[in-house]
Structure formats: structure tokens, C-alpha cells
Amino acid sequence: MTNSEQVWPLVEAKKDYFIALSDHVWGTPELLYAEFRSVSEHIAALDHEGFRLTRDVAGLPTAVMGEAGFGGPVVAILGEFDALAGLSQEAGLAERRPIEPGGSGHGCGHNMLGSAALLAATAVKDWLQRSGTPGRVRYYGCPAEEGGSAKTYMVRAGVFDDVDAAVTWHPGGTTRVDTLPYLANSTMDFHFVGRAAHASSSAHLGRSALDAVELMSVGVNYMREHMPSHARIHYAILDGGGPAANVVQARAAVRYVVRGRDNPEVAELSARVRKIAEAAAMMSETEVSWKVISGCSNLLSNEPLQKAMARHYQHLGPVPFDDADRAFAAEMQRTLDPKDIWTDYARVGMKVKPNTPLCDFIVPNEARGEPVMGSTDVGDVSWKVPTVQARVATHAIGTPAHTWQIVAQGKAGAAHKGLVYAAKVMAATAIDVLTDADLRLAAKKDHLASTGGRYDCPIPDDIQPAVKPWPAACSCTAGDRPK
Ligand SMILES: [Zn+2]
């Protein structure tokens, strides 16, 4: 019996508990750095399973690490549990109906992400115990993936320094090893200060900070044509100077997100955006200051780990969806634009669209389609240690990320089956890392070839994450803050 054939029944044995954990976290959606109830559920599960706990990992109150096993190599399994604002939605319904208008929802499937990662870590722990194999498995419960770059801070704090390899996954529309590139990014806030004045009787005395924000926007729009076509710049006005149109706005603030192939490219583009901000300030006779808010590195591929993971997909076959799963997915697809569905196929280079609403196939590692233009803070972990990420189908093909449709499918049968499948893929790959010295060596060689042995954190040393203190009266369902 192979190691994977030994560990998969261990996943099956405890799956119900972790499916319930996923559903529970789905029901308590919490935003970045405020995942108090969600992390408390994860801490309770780690405690229950006998992991050695480290709380407040890297000084983040909603991060946790659980370790099991002794000696040997160290494999990290990464989980997340943060939600998104404005996506409250009833489960199992193919129409928009918020549970709480304006409330949050798990629009990126991180309820499943954390739960499956913890299930995988638990199965690896149980396997290590039964087989008497030396080695350690660590579950890293990572908060604030959505806009908070918690893993970047965790990498900066050195919590992955002694890890041999990291394994993670993300829920998706297709089942495949994640071999597609993700972009590096940097988020900066710009604050303009002008001079208030009556907008009519003494307009000539005023200097508008809002004008500066608009001039900056014009400048950046002209820049877009003269940057690499894969790069992206987004912005949001944080403060337009207030609702009074008859006052010259003395203050205004705007947030810019710059995405590029890697950190050096993002740094170069960000410097150009800052130059435009200074020019806008000069034109409007205002003053500007700026601050980096967060950032993350591009995701590095690791071919030896990807090949090892792909073997487990082949062994398992596609996720075992049933007709009820397909019927609900087909219903959900009717709420999408056909282009959404085509985009999922184009992303993995598939020109022929199989007639199935759920991914009843495995996309081969060699498949190359249109690149993912998103970013993930797993990127920073991948610059520190060899990292591999699985994608497993948990929702209808074509469902765009960060939508109510993802929330609606987050507790469905397909989500549960995808979660268990992901845990099996990750557990088997983690055991490969722990037991195969040649694989570890090959993964490290590949990593060194990509990084050249260096990692430059995209967040400056003096920038700290926007963490929130643990609430005094915690409404955590798993009891007060676990000690
Ligand atoms: Zn996500």
C-alpha cells in the first residue's frame, strides 16, 4: 500500500468534522484581521486534534500555527479563513438574496480553504503517528489574504524559515495543479493637502486636493499605454474631501494598487505612479504624502513539487461529483454570462468546452492558457520556501471569484466534495515532501534557480499590518478566546 493509499482513509475518517468546520466558518464571515470567530474555530480544532499551538503568529492576533510530529523535515500546509465585504448571500440559492444586506460573505471560498488545509494537516499528523515516520507537519492558519497580505508579514517575521516545503490549495472552477503565474502587487495610499476656501467668492484663494486626485488619475491613465501589457493599476478614492461642493476641498486621499510580473517591476511602476502624484501636487499647488499599505510577491512555480502533486490527481481521478451537484451547478451557470464560462476554459487553454457544469476532468500540468491576472500572498511564501498550490473544483465552471455566486455555492455538495479531495491531494503531497529526500532536494534546486537565493520583502520594514485587538467581549462560538 502506498503512502497516499494509507493517508486517504485518514482524510475520509475525519472529513465530517472538517466539512462542518467549513460550513461554520461560512456562517461567520469576517473581514481581514478581524477573523476572531473563524480563527477560534480553527484553534479549537487544532487543540482537539492535539497539535502543539502557537497563537499570535508573527504578532497577528488572528493567525495560528499548529505543529505535530517530531524531528525530520518540516512541511507547511497553509490555510485561510477571511471573507469579503458586501457579499452576504444565502446558500444553495441561484438568485441574489443577501442574508444581511451589506453584510460580508465567503466570496473566495476561504471557509473551505482553511478547513481542507487543516483536514490535510490532521491526516498527515495521524499518518506520522501510525507509521512512526520522523517529520513534522505544520498547519498555518493565515488571516487577511484579501487585501491584508498577512503571509507577507509572516514571511518577513521568519515563521517559515525552517520549513522544507509549503503546500496549499484554492477552491476553483477547475481541478488542476496551479501552474499559472500570479502577479506581484503593491498598495499605496496618497494624501493630498490643499487650502480650503469658499468655492465661489474666494475660489482664487483655494487650492483643491480633490483636483490633485483627479490630475493624478489623468496622469496615471496616460501612463497605462506605456507599461507592460500584463501590468495593472487600479485605484479607489478614499476621501474626496467631503460632500460640500461649495468648499474647495483641502484634503483628499486616493489608494492605488499596482500589479506587475515581479517585485522589481512593481517597484519601477510604483515609482512612476509616485512621480505622477508629485506632478499632480505641483500642478494643483497642493502637498502630497504617500505610504505603502500592503504588497505581495508573484507566485513562483516549483516543477518537482507540481509533478509530485499531479500524480495524486491522476491516482484520485476527477472530484466525484454526483447528479445533484451537477444540477445545482447548472442552475448557478444560468446566472453567469457565457463569457464567464469561456474564460475559465480559456484560462487553462481548453478550446473545446465539455458539456458539464462541474469540472469532471483534470487539467494537465502542461496546459497553458491565458494568465491569471490576480495576486496572492502565497507568493511571498513561494519566494521563501518551495511551494505548490492545488486548485480543486468546488463550484460551477465559470463562477467568477469574489461574487455572490461563490458564496451561494460555498456549502453545497460540490464544495464539500472538493474540500475533501483537496485535503487528499495536499496530504499525499505533504507526505511525499516528508519521506522523499530526492524530492526535497530537487524542489530546493528548482527554488534556488528561480530566486537566485534572495527574497526582498515588498513591504517596507517600518510598515506594520493593520491588525485589530481581540474583542473584549468575544462572541466566538468556540468559547472565549482559547488560551
Ligand atoms: Zn482567495
PDB file of C-alpha atoms in Angstrom, residues 17-213:
ATOM      1  CA  TYR A  17     -15.861  17.296  11.333  1.00  0.00           C
ATOM      2  CA  PHE A  18     -13.953  19.470   8.843  1.00  0.00           C
ATOM      3  CA  ILE A  19     -16.903  19.854   6.471  1.00  0.00           C
ATOM      4  CA  ALA A  20     -18.832  21.132   9.498  1.00  0.00           C
ATOM      5  CA  LEU A  21     -15.925  23.485  10.314  1.00  0.00           C
ATOM      6  CA  SER A  22     -16.039  24.874   6.758  1.00  0.00           C
ATOM      7  CA  ASP A  23     -19.814  25.388   6.941  1.00  0.00           C
ATOM      8  CA  HIS A  24     -19.486  27.031  10.330  1.00  0.00           C
ATOM      9  CA  VAL A  25     -16.814  29.473   9.116  1.00  0.00           C
ATOM     10  CA  TRP A  26     -19.025  30.163   6.050  1.00  0.00           C
ATOM     11  CA  GLY A  27     -21.715  31.232   8.533  1.00  0.00           C
ATOM     12  CA  THR A  28     -19.469  33.692  10.405  1.00  0.00           C
ATOM     13  CA  PRO A  29     -17.876  35.688   7.582  1.00  0.00           C
ATOM     14  CA  GLU A  30     -15.211  38.033   8.942  1.00  0.00           C
ATOM     15  CA  LEU A  31     -13.030  40.557   7.164  1.00  0.00           C
ATOM     16  CA  LEU A  32      -9.260  40.934   7.157  1.00  0.00           C
ATOM     17  CA  TYR A  33      -7.580  40.897  10.564  1.00  0.00           C
ATOM     18  CA  ALA A  34     -10.958  40.556  12.311  1.00  0.00           C
ATOM     19  CA  GLU A  35     -11.316  36.772  11.837  1.00  0.00           C
ATOM     20  CA  PHE A  36     -11.710  36.224  15.587  1.00  0.00           C
ATOM     21  CA  ARG A  37     -14.519  33.662  15.492  1.00  0.00           C
ATOM     22  CA  SER A  38     -13.060  31.855  12.472  1.00  0.00           C
ATOM     23  CA  VAL A  39      -9.574  31.517  13.946  1.00  0.00           C
ATOM     24  CA  SER A  40     -11.084  30.492  17.249  1.00  0.00           C
ATOM     25  CA  GLU A  41     -12.813  27.595  15.454  1.00  0.00           C
ATOM     26  CA  HIS A  42      -9.502  26.619  13.869  1.00  0.00           C
ATOM     27  CA  ILE A  43      -7.691  26.850  17.234  1.00  0.00           C
ATOM     28  CA  ALA A  44     -10.363  24.650  18.823  1.00  0.00           C
ATOM     29  CA  ALA A  45      -9.916  22.050  16.050  1.00  0.00           C
ATOM     30  CA  LEU A  46      -6.109  22.101  16.361  1.00  0.00           C
ATOM     31  CA  ASP A  47      -6.399  21.740  20.120  1.00  0.00           C
ATOM     32  CA  HIS A  48      -8.896  18.897  19.772  1.00  0.00           C
ATOM     33  CA  GLU A  49      -6.510  17.105  17.403  1.00  0.00           C
ATOM     34  CA  GLY A  50      -3.551  17.509  19.763  1.00  0.00           C
ATOM     35  CA  PHE A  51      -1.413  19.887  17.703  1.00  0.00           C
ATOM     36  CA  ARG A  52       1.185  21.997  19.559  1.00  0.00           C
ATOM     37  CA  LEU A  53      -0.224  25.520  19.250  1.00  0.00           C
ATOM     38  CA  THR A  54       1.421  28.861  18.568  1.00  0.00           C
ATOM     39  CA  ARG A  55      -1.003  31.784  18.741  1.00  0.00           C
ATOM     40  CA  ASP A  56      -0.456  35.356  17.531  1.00  0.00           C
ATOM     41  CA  VAL A  57       1.937  34.068  14.858  1.00  0.00           C
ATOM     42  CA  ALA A  58       4.146  36.950  13.652  1.00  0.00           C
ATOM     43  CA  GLY A  59       2.260  39.236  16.051  1.00  0.00           C
ATOM     44  CA  LEU A  60      -1.028  38.760  14.165  1.00  0.00           C
ATOM     45  CA  PRO A  61      -3.878  38.128  16.657  1.00  0.00           C
ATOM     46  CA  THR A  62      -5.885  36.100  14.114  1.00  0.00           C
ATOM     47  CA  ALA A  63      -3.009  33.905  12.909  1.00  0.00           C
ATOM     48  CA  VAL A  64      -2.342  30.481  14.394  1.00  0.00           C
ATOM     49  CA  MET A  65       0.130  27.667  13.842  1.00  0.00           C
ATOM     50  CA  GLY A  66      -0.259  24.053  14.935  1.00  0.00           C
ATOM     51  CA  GLU A  67       2.598  21.564  14.737  1.00  0.00           C
ATOM     52  CA  ALA A  68       2.644  17.777  15.062  1.00  0.00           C
ATOM     53  CA  GLY A  69       5.310  15.105  14.695  1.00  0.00           C
ATOM     54  CA  PHE A  70       8.943  15.038  15.753  1.00  0.00           C
ATOM     55  CA  GLY A  71      12.329  15.570  14.130  1.00  0.00           C
ATOM     56  CA  GLY A  72      12.835  15.112  10.396  1.00  0.00           C
ATOM     57  CA  PRO A  73      11.826  17.579   7.704  1.00  0.00           C
ATOM     58  CA  VAL A  74       9.088  20.210   8.121  1.00  0.00           C
ATOM     59  CA  VAL A  75       6.164  20.588   5.745  1.00  0.00           C
ATOM     60  CA  ALA A  76       3.797  23.562   5.992  1.00  0.00           C
ATOM     61  CA  ILE A  77       0.137  23.377   4.949  1.00  0.00           C
ATOM     62  CA  LEU A  78      -1.367  26.839   4.515  1.00  0.00           C
ATOM     63  CA  GLY A  79      -4.989  27.716   5.264  1.00  0.00           C
ATOM     64  CA  GLU A  80      -7.066  30.907   5.140  1.00  0.00           C
ATOM     65  CA  PHE A  81     -10.456  31.922   6.543  1.00  0.00           C
ATOM     66  CA  ASP A  82     -11.145  35.591   5.738  1.00  0.00           C
ATOM     67  CA  ALA A  83     -14.273  36.771   3.888  1.00  0.00           C
ATOM     68  CA  LEU A  84     -15.198  39.704   1.635  1.00  0.00           C
ATOM     69  CA  ALA A  85     -17.364  42.765   2.257  1.00  0.00           C
ATOM     70  CA  GLY A  86     -20.791  43.188   0.703  1.00  0.00           C
ATOM     71  CA  LEU A  87     -21.241  39.584  -0.429  1.00  0.00           C
ATOM     72  CA  SER A  88     -23.722  38.284   2.151  1.00  0.00           C
ATOM     73  CA  GLN A  89     -25.791  35.658   0.372  1.00  0.00           C
ATOM     74  CA  GLU A  90     -27.999  32.714   1.191  1.00  0.00           C
ATOM     75  CA  ALA A  91     -26.510  29.301   0.487  1.00  0.00           C
ATOM     76  CA  GLY A  92     -27.893  26.910  -2.104  1.00  0.00           C
ATOM     77  CA  LEU A  93     -29.828  29.569  -3.983  1.00  0.00           C
ATOM     78  CA  ALA A  94     -29.257  30.542  -7.634  1.00  0.00           C
ATOM     79  CA  GLU A  95     -30.522  34.080  -7.153  1.00  0.00           C
ATOM     80  CA  ARG A  96     -29.163  37.108  -5.342  1.00  0.00           C
ATOM     81  CA  ARG A  97     -30.563  37.178  -1.811  1.00  0.00           C
ATOM     82  CA  PRO A  98     -28.361  38.570   0.970  1.00  0.00           C
ATOM     83  CA  ILE A  99     -28.780  37.113   4.459  1.00  0.00           C
ATOM     84  CA  GLU A 100     -27.822  40.505   5.842  1.00  0.00           C
ATOM     85  CA  PRO A 101     -27.975  43.452   3.416  1.00  0.00           C
ATOM     86  CA  GLY A 102     -24.478  44.915   3.124  1.00  0.00           C
ATOM     87  CA  GLY A 103     -23.007  42.068   5.172  1.00  0.00           C
ATOM     88  CA  SER A 104     -19.911  40.048   4.372  1.00  0.00           C
ATOM     89  CA  GLY A 105     -19.687  36.669   2.664  1.00  0.00           C
ATOM     90  CA  HIS A 106     -17.191  33.975   1.724  1.00  0.00           C
ATOM     91  CA  GLY A 107     -16.847  35.093  -1.885  1.00  0.00           C
ATOM     92  CA  CYS A 108     -13.448  33.450  -2.380  1.00  0.00           C
ATOM     93  CA  GLY A 109     -14.190  30.124  -0.684  1.00  0.00           C
ATOM     94  CA  HIS A 110     -11.706  30.632   2.153  1.00  0.00           C
ATOM     95  CA  ASN A 111     -14.068  28.799   4.522  1.00  0.00           C
ATOM     96  CA  MET A 112     -13.197  25.652   2.531  1.00  0.00           C
ATOM     97  CA  LEU A 113      -9.571  26.691   2.055  1.00  0.00           C
ATOM     98  CA  GLY A 114      -8.775  26.740   5.775  1.00  0.00           C
ATOM     99  CA  SER A 115     -10.840  23.705   6.613  1.00  0.00           C
ATOM    100  CA  ALA A 116      -9.370  21.427   3.915  1.00  0.00           C
ATOM    101  CA  ALA A 117      -5.825  22.534   4.799  1.00  0.00           C
ATOM    102  CA  LEU A 118      -6.471  21.692   8.440  1.00  0.00           C
ATOM    103  CA  LEU A 119      -8.007  18.344   7.456  1.00  0.00           C
ATOM    104  CA  ALA A 120      -4.896  17.579   5.361  1.00  0.00           C
ATOM    105  CA  ALA A 121      -2.573  18.533   8.247  1.00  0.00           C
ATOM    106  CA  THR A 122      -4.613  16.342  10.615  1.00  0.00           C
ATOM    107  CA  ALA A 123      -4.401  13.335   8.272  1.00  0.00           C
ATOM    108  CA  VAL A 124      -0.627  13.816   7.882  1.00  0.00           C
ATOM    109  CA  LYS A 125      -0.303  14.028  11.697  1.00  0.00           C
ATOM    110  CA  ASP A 126      -2.287  10.797  12.080  1.00  0.00           C
ATOM    111  CA  TRP A 127      -0.183   9.117   9.383  1.00  0.00           C
ATOM    112  CA  LEU A 128       3.089  10.209  11.044  1.00  0.00           C
ATOM    113  CA  GLN A 129       1.873   8.762  14.342  1.00  0.00           C
ATOM    114  CA  ARG A 130       0.759   5.448  12.849  1.00  0.00           C
ATOM    115  CA  SER A 131       3.801   4.939  10.655  1.00  0.00           C
ATOM    116  CA  GLY A 132       6.332   6.171  13.213  1.00  0.00           C
ATOM    117  CA  THR A 133       7.929   8.282  10.487  1.00  0.00           C
ATOM    118  CA  PRO A 134      10.114  11.188  11.667  1.00  0.00           C
ATOM    119  CA  GLY A 135       8.976  14.571  10.372  1.00  0.00           C
ATOM    120  CA  ARG A 136       6.784  17.499  11.315  1.00  0.00           C
ATOM    121  CA  VAL A 137       3.622  18.883   9.752  1.00  0.00           C
ATOM    122  CA  ARG A 138       2.512  22.418  10.477  1.00  0.00           C
ATOM    123  CA  TYR A 139      -0.844  23.991   9.787  1.00  0.00           C
ATOM    124  CA  TYR A 140      -0.508  27.744   9.296  1.00  0.00           C
ATOM    125  CA  GLY A 141      -3.858  29.486   9.755  1.00  0.00           C
ATOM    126  CA  CYS A 142      -3.212  32.666   7.779  1.00  0.00           C
ATOM    127  CA  PRO A 143      -5.572  35.654   8.107  1.00  0.00           C
ATOM    128  CA  ALA A 144      -6.180  38.599   5.798  1.00  0.00           C
ATOM    129  CA  GLU A 145      -5.367  37.155   2.372  1.00  0.00           C
ATOM    130  CA  GLU A 146      -7.874  39.586   0.890  1.00  0.00           C
ATOM    131  CA  GLY A 147      -6.037  42.901   0.883  1.00  0.00           C
ATOM    132  CA  GLY A 148      -4.041  42.352   4.062  1.00  0.00           C
ATOM    133  CA  SER A 149      -1.041  40.323   2.803  1.00  0.00           C
ATOM    134  CA  ALA A 150      -0.725  38.571   6.161  1.00  0.00           C
ATOM    135  CA  LYS A 151       1.549  35.876   4.727  1.00  0.00           C
ATOM    136  CA  THR A 152       3.960  38.563   3.537  1.00  0.00           C
ATOM    137  CA  TYR A 153       4.260  39.803   7.138  1.00  0.00           C
ATOM    138  CA  MET A 154       4.543  36.194   8.350  1.00  0.00           C
ATOM    139  CA  VAL A 155       7.384  35.535   5.905  1.00  0.00           C
ATOM    140  CA  ARG A 156       9.047  38.804   6.976  1.00  0.00           C
ATOM    141  CA  ALA A 157       8.806  37.683  10.617  1.00  0.00           C
ATOM    142  CA  GLY A 158      10.665  34.466   9.748  1.00  0.00           C
ATOM    143  CA  VAL A 159       7.953  31.940  10.638  1.00  0.00           C
ATOM    144  CA  PHE A 160       8.683  29.869   7.519  1.00  0.00           C
ATOM    145  CA  ASP A 161      12.488  29.961   7.848  1.00  0.00           C
ATOM    146  CA  ASP A 162      12.882  26.309   8.902  1.00  0.00           C
ATOM    147  CA  VAL A 163      10.195  24.902   6.579  1.00  0.00           C
ATOM    148  CA  ASP A 164      11.304  22.494   3.816  1.00  0.00           C
ATOM    149  CA  ALA A 165       8.275  22.994   1.580  1.00  0.00           C
ATOM    150  CA  ALA A 166       4.796  24.511   1.695  1.00  0.00           C
ATOM    151  CA  VAL A 167       1.590  23.036   0.288  1.00  0.00           C
ATOM    152  CA  THR A 168      -1.696  24.846  -0.173  1.00  0.00           C
ATOM    153  CA  TRP A 169      -4.755  24.997  -2.401  1.00  0.00           C
ATOM    154  CA  HIS A 170      -7.513  27.278  -3.587  1.00  0.00           C
ATOM    155  CA  PRO A 171     -11.135  26.420  -4.382  1.00  0.00           C
ATOM    156  CA  GLY A 172     -11.939  26.956  -8.051  1.00  0.00           C
ATOM    157  CA  GLY A 173     -13.886  26.077 -11.164  1.00  0.00           C
ATOM    158  CA  THR A 174     -11.336  23.553 -12.457  1.00  0.00           C
ATOM    159  CA  THR A 175      -9.249  20.757 -10.950  1.00  0.00           C
ATOM    160  CA  ARG A 176      -5.538  21.144 -11.613  1.00  0.00           C
ATOM    161  CA  VAL A 177      -2.154  21.825 -10.116  1.00  0.00           C
ATOM    162  CA  ASP A 178      -1.871  25.615 -10.033  1.00  0.00           C
ATOM    163  CA  THR A 179       0.904  26.192 -12.574  1.00  0.00           C
ATOM    164  CA  LEU A 180      -0.314  29.585 -13.808  1.00  0.00           C
ATOM    165  CA  PRO A 181       1.559  32.770 -12.907  1.00  0.00           C
ATOM    166  CA  TYR A 182       0.196  35.283 -10.389  1.00  0.00           C
ATOM    167  CA  LEU A 183       1.287  38.903 -10.312  1.00  0.00           C
ATOM    168  CA  ALA A 184       3.198  40.774  -7.610  1.00  0.00           C
ATOM    169  CA  ASN A 185       1.488  43.880  -6.274  1.00  0.00           C
ATOM    170  CA  SER A 186       1.823  46.912  -4.056  1.00  0.00           C
ATOM    171  CA  THR A 187      -0.891  49.061  -2.470  1.00  0.00           C
ATOM    172  CA  MET A 188      -0.128  52.714  -1.731  1.00  0.00           C
ATOM    173  CA  ASP A 189      -2.239  55.482  -0.242  1.00  0.00           C
ATOM    174  CA  PHE A 190      -1.719  59.086  -1.371  1.00  0.00           C
ATOM    175  CA  HIS A 191      -2.863  62.004   0.794  1.00  0.00           C
ATOM    176  CA  PHE A 192      -3.137  65.448  -0.755  1.00  0.00           C
ATOM    177  CA  VAL A 193      -3.422  68.613   1.337  1.00  0.00           C
ATOM    178  CA  GLY A 194      -4.564  71.901  -0.214  1.00  0.00           C
ATOM    179  CA  ARG A 195      -6.203  75.050   1.126  1.00  0.00           C
ATOM    180  CA  ALA A 196      -9.932  75.396   1.865  1.00  0.00           C
ATOM    181  CA  ALA A 197     -11.826  78.414   0.586  1.00  0.00           C
ATOM    182  CA  HIS A 198     -15.342  79.450  -0.416  1.00  0.00           C
ATOM    183  CA  ALA A 199     -15.647  77.760  -3.772  1.00  0.00           C
ATOM    184  CA  SER A 200     -17.196  80.838  -5.383  1.00  0.00           C
ATOM    185  CA  SER A 201     -16.428  84.069  -3.535  1.00  0.00           C
ATOM    186  CA  SER A 202     -12.773  83.227  -2.819  1.00  0.00           C
ATOM    187  CA  ALA A 203     -12.076  80.341  -5.167  1.00  0.00           C
ATOM    188  CA  HIS A 204      -8.838  82.024  -6.252  1.00  0.00           C
ATOM    189  CA  LEU A 205      -7.511  81.608  -2.700  1.00  0.00           C
ATOM    190  CA  GLY A 206      -8.261  77.894  -2.510  1.00  0.00           C
ATOM    191  CA  ARG A 207      -6.071  75.005  -3.669  1.00  0.00           C
ATOM    192  CA  SER A 208      -8.051  71.820  -4.241  1.00  0.00           C
ATOM    193  CA  ALA A 209      -6.784  68.452  -3.001  1.00  0.00           C
ATOM    194  CA  LEU A 210      -9.609  66.837  -4.997  1.00  0.00           C
ATOM    195  CA  ASP A 211      -8.225  68.459  -8.164  1.00  0.00           C
ATOM    196  CA  ALA A 212      -4.888  66.829  -7.319  1.00  0.00           C
ATOM    197  CA  VAL A 213      -6.534  63.394  -7.039  1.00  0.00           C
TER     198      VAL A 213
END
